[in-house]
Amino acid sequence: MTNSGYHIVMKQVRIAELKAKLSEYLRAVRRGETIAVLDRETPIAQIMPVRASSALRVRKPAPGSPPPNRVPLPKPAKLPVDIVQLLLEERQGQR
């Protein structure tokens, strides 16, 4: 099953078929394809190849910069809202 997006054509596979033919799908990923994993008709994950050139580069801190555990944190925001209460309401709505 394939899905055509703006610039890509992505294979889609249901979980049961992925389990049955995992090696086949991993070979496709190795060739550069991206595969969307579906739980029934809902996309839940993507399997994509690892890119050799990562957009994220790790570098040493600038000379004289403080160690990460010494960087001053911003002051807490004073909001007229109970954040914990909002979180609890959101979690109750998902049940």
XYZ file of N, CA, C and O in Angstrom, residues 9 17 20 26 34 44-45 50 53 78 85 94:
48
model
N 6.452 9.467 -1.928
C 5.514 8.361 -1.987
C 5.968 7.403 -0.912
O 7.091 6.916 -0.928
N 1.148 -7.380 9.037
C 1.956 -7.640 7.840
C 3.420 -7.296 8.087
O 4.326 -7.988 7.627
N 4.985 -10.096 9.905
C 5.146 -11.278 9.068
C 6.274 -11.115 8.051
O 6.921 -12.096 7.681
N 12.529 -4.118 6.063
C 13.810 -3.541 6.457
C 14.753 -3.420 5.264
O 15.535 -2.464 5.180
N 10.922 5.099 3.095
C 10.308 5.340 4.391
C 8.980 4.602 4.408
O 8.233 4.650 3.444
N 0.858 5.180 13.091
C 1.388 5.277 14.453
C 2.903 5.440 14.491
O 3.445 5.842 15.510
N 3.588 5.130 13.380
C 5.050 5.233 13.381
C 5.554 5.303 11.954
O 4.824 4.996 11.003
N 18.568 5.511 8.452
C 19.443 6.395 9.215
C 20.271 7.179 8.208
O 20.840 6.610 7.283
N 24.723 11.827 7.216
C 25.037 13.193 7.620
C 23.889 13.737 8.457
O 22.812 13.995 7.963
N 5.142 33.825 36.543
C 4.042 33.991 37.495
C 2.754 34.036 36.699
O 2.378 35.062 36.149
N -3.434 21.574 38.025
C -4.857 21.358 37.802
C -5.158 21.195 36.312
O -5.930 20.331 35.915
N -8.695 12.212 28.763
C -8.199 11.162 27.872
C -8.660 9.780 28.286
O -8.422 8.817 27.593
